Amino acid sequence: MLVNEERIFLCKPGRETPGPVLYWMSREQRVRDNWGLLYARILAGTTRPLVVGFCLVQGFLGATLRHYDFMLRGLAQVAEGLGALGIPFVLRLGEPGQEIPRLASELGAGVVVTDFDPLRVKQVWQEQVIQGLSVPLIEVDGHNVVPARRVSDKQEYGARTIRPKIHRLASEFLEEYPELTPPAVPGPEVGLPDWEAVRRALDVDATVGPVDLAAGEDAAHAALAAFVGGRLARYAEDRNDPTKDGTSRLSAYFHFGQLAPQRAALVAAGPGEGSLAFLEESVVRRELAENFCLHNPRYDSLEGAPDWALKTLDAHRGDPRPYLYTPEQFELAATHSRLWNAAQTQLRLSGYMHGYMRMFWAKKILEWSATPEEAHATVVRLNDRYQLDGRDPNGYVGALWSVAGLHDRPWKQRPVYGSIRYMNENGCRRKFKVDAYIATWERAALEAG
Ligand SMILES: Cc1cc2nc3c(=O)[nH]c(=O)nc-3n(C[C@H](O)[C@H](O)[C@H](O)COP(=O)(O)OP(=O)(O)OC[C@H]3O[C@@H](n4cnc5c(N)ncnc54)[C@H](O)[C@@H]3O)c2cc1C
């Protein structure tokens, strides 16, 4: 078997029929290094065609034109890459629960393969697709080096408990990908999607506009090569400085499945400090977030936080706030703090806030909101709306880590925070040139009008 069986999960058992194999592409929007697509190709064998279907849903978790634009640019490359291999790509607009069973029945598909995704909305789609399908549905984990269903069957306490499990299994799963070969039997002629028509049909919030970042697999591989060939060596030292371009900037490519995290791990692996730090973030921390969302259905609510954190936040509910802002004031970057406003401006204008600033940004929202519930909701909403890599398990975990101690431990008691870890501007000043960061984003705000 070319795809490790532990990546494969049978969602709907049943008897396969001899019809084409349908790969319902969802989270893994790429042709290369895609375990789900490879598995679908294996099932097609020498006797069946392979068809790739993608269902475009309007208004996904508050996604805006920024996100749809980036995704569609990437999908256009997917369609071409598949076309070059003789694999038809079918794009459907609508709800997967209707569209995927309909497509499967139009094709006379004998089996459907899809991607693993721990988010609730995706699990609901899968359930709906299962209801409508008369053939088996098979899920493949192409997002994690160690498959999320394999690494642990429960919610892990933190990095220290999942790290040894991942390290123990990594050598089994961190393997080179086989080549995707053209199917032996050609699929139906479907032509390329009319991308202009798709864009015209979009009914999404266009007030958050596209960002200037090259999309798609080729751009993702180029970004990975540039990082590994340059900044990786200094990643361990530079990654916490928001004025340095020290991190990989791969999160949007991972989020949209334009790059396999496993490819990044294969290319970046090595004995240096930079490599080790990068693998800790891109494999251990990222897969800890997948574990949390898979096992905690309240991952996007304050209720998903650990008990000690909920208790301490509750005990400090009545503490006077040093400043008090509404969600709208946060969104408009209208606080008293030039540093906080600069971070929000970076997010709004560029679709990317530096990781260190994400922590500071979210913790100050906790400190300056009326309640912890309102603070958490504001963090999630702004993150999902503006961050190009938003609506990701990493984002939901980042929000709960910052606001409510998830995967962290109790710290010294303070007003409002209780024993949640605290951050302030002086801490930032010790780490990096805060005034340079503020100047960059104040200038950008002026230029943007
Ligand atoms: C409040 C808050 C919100 C966040 N929202 C998101 C989000 O919506 N989407 C998102 O992908 N990440 C999110 N993160 C995690 C992290 O900040 C980003 O992944 C990272 O800054 C992206 O930049 P990069 O690709 O250059 O990171 P690098 O430093 O180059 O890291 C490489 C990869 O490791 C992973 N990673 C890095 N830091 C973390 C972390 N703390 N937890 C889990 N995985 C990590 C990411 O996949 C990242 O692309 C959030 C963190 C916080 C505190």
XYZ file of N, CA and C and ligand atoms in Angstrom, residues 235 247-251 254 278 281-282 285-286 352 355 358-359 362 383 389-390 392 394-395 398-399 402, ligand 1:
131
model
N 15.764 31.116 12.136
C 14.368 31.093 12.583
C 14.255 31.088 14.113
N 9.902 34.602 10.009
C 9.129 33.351 10.028
C 8.902 32.856 8.589
N 8.215 31.723 8.479
C 8.098 31.112 7.143
C 7.043 31.769 6.265
N 6.063 32.386 6.864
C 4.903 32.940 6.137
C 4.176 31.860 5.313
N 4.150 30.650 5.832
C 3.507 29.548 5.091
C 2.074 29.274 5.546
N 1.613 29.971 6.604
C 0.351 29.557 7.231
C -0.839 29.589 6.274
N -0.664 26.529 4.072
C -1.103 25.335 4.814
C -2.625 25.355 4.976
N 11.389 25.140 13.838
C 10.336 25.161 12.817
C 9.486 23.894 12.887
N 6.981 24.120 15.692
C 5.788 24.920 15.394
C 4.908 24.245 14.346
N 5.531 23.857 13.230
C 4.717 23.439 12.077
C 4.206 22.003 12.210
N 3.074 21.941 17.373
C 2.031 22.919 17.774
C 0.831 22.862 16.832
N 1.103 22.744 15.555
C -0.008 22.731 14.595
C -0.859 21.473 14.807
N -2.303 39.516 7.454
C -1.337 38.706 8.204
C -0.814 39.516 9.371
N 3.071 36.443 14.440
C 2.662 35.535 15.513
C 2.834 36.105 16.912
N 0.095 38.484 17.553
C -1.229 37.864 17.720
C -1.499 37.599 19.203
N -0.452 37.206 19.923
C -0.638 36.893 21.353
C -0.937 38.180 22.127
N -4.455 39.600 21.237
C -5.590 38.889 21.833
C -5.648 39.120 23.348
N -10.153 37.607 13.926
C -9.161 36.676 13.368
C -9.710 35.997 12.104
N -5.103 33.337 7.016
C -5.063 31.949 7.493
C -6.126 31.668 8.563
N -7.115 32.555 8.702
C -8.154 32.394 9.733
C -9.067 31.188 9.460
N -9.079 28.450 11.084
C -8.191 27.288 11.114
C -8.107 26.779 12.558
N -5.574 26.226 14.212
C -4.542 27.045 14.874
C -5.119 28.339 15.431
N -6.065 28.926 14.714
C -6.659 30.190 15.148
C -7.535 29.991 16.376
N -5.218 29.380 19.184
C -4.513 30.620 19.524
C -5.401 31.542 20.348
N -6.685 31.619 19.979
C -7.626 32.476 20.710
C -7.785 31.966 22.143
N -4.586 32.442 24.296
C -4.322 33.817 24.714
C -5.308 34.286 25.782
C -4.557 34.852 18.840
C -3.887 33.956 17.840
C -4.519 33.694 16.647
C -3.924 32.845 15.697
N -4.606 32.603 14.529
C -4.103 31.727 13.647
C -4.841 31.393 12.484
O -5.964 31.867 12.283
N -4.289 30.529 11.595
C -3.049 29.987 11.799
O -2.591 29.199 10.954
N -2.341 30.256 12.909
C -2.833 31.108 13.834
N -2.113 31.386 14.968
C -0.836 30.683 15.206
C 0.429 31.419 14.686
O 0.474 32.713 15.179
C 0.491 31.468 13.145
O 0.351 30.164 12.625
C 1.797 32.015 12.613
O 2.033 33.285 13.143
C 1.752 32.079 11.097
O 2.899 32.661 10.542
P 4.044 31.785 9.875
O 3.469 30.825 8.910
O 5.081 32.732 9.373
O 4.574 31.003 11.152
P 5.928 30.218 11.443
O 6.508 30.776 12.683
O 6.800 30.165 10.244
O 5.423 28.755 11.801
C 5.323 27.715 10.831
C 3.966 27.089 10.941
O 3.809 26.494 12.218
C 2.456 26.609 12.636
N 2.407 27.409 13.867
C 3.198 28.448 14.209
N 2.849 28.926 15.435
C 1.828 28.154 15.856
C 1.029 28.138 17.032
N 1.220 29.000 18.027
N 0.045 27.228 17.127
C -0.174 26.339 16.150
N 0.555 26.303 15.004
C 1.536 27.200 14.865
C 1.701 27.306 11.519
O 1.125 26.328 10.693
C 2.805 28.064 10.799
O 2.524 28.338 9.453
C -2.680 32.240 15.945
C -2.034 32.510 17.168
C -2.637 33.343 18.100
C -1.925 33.623 19.390
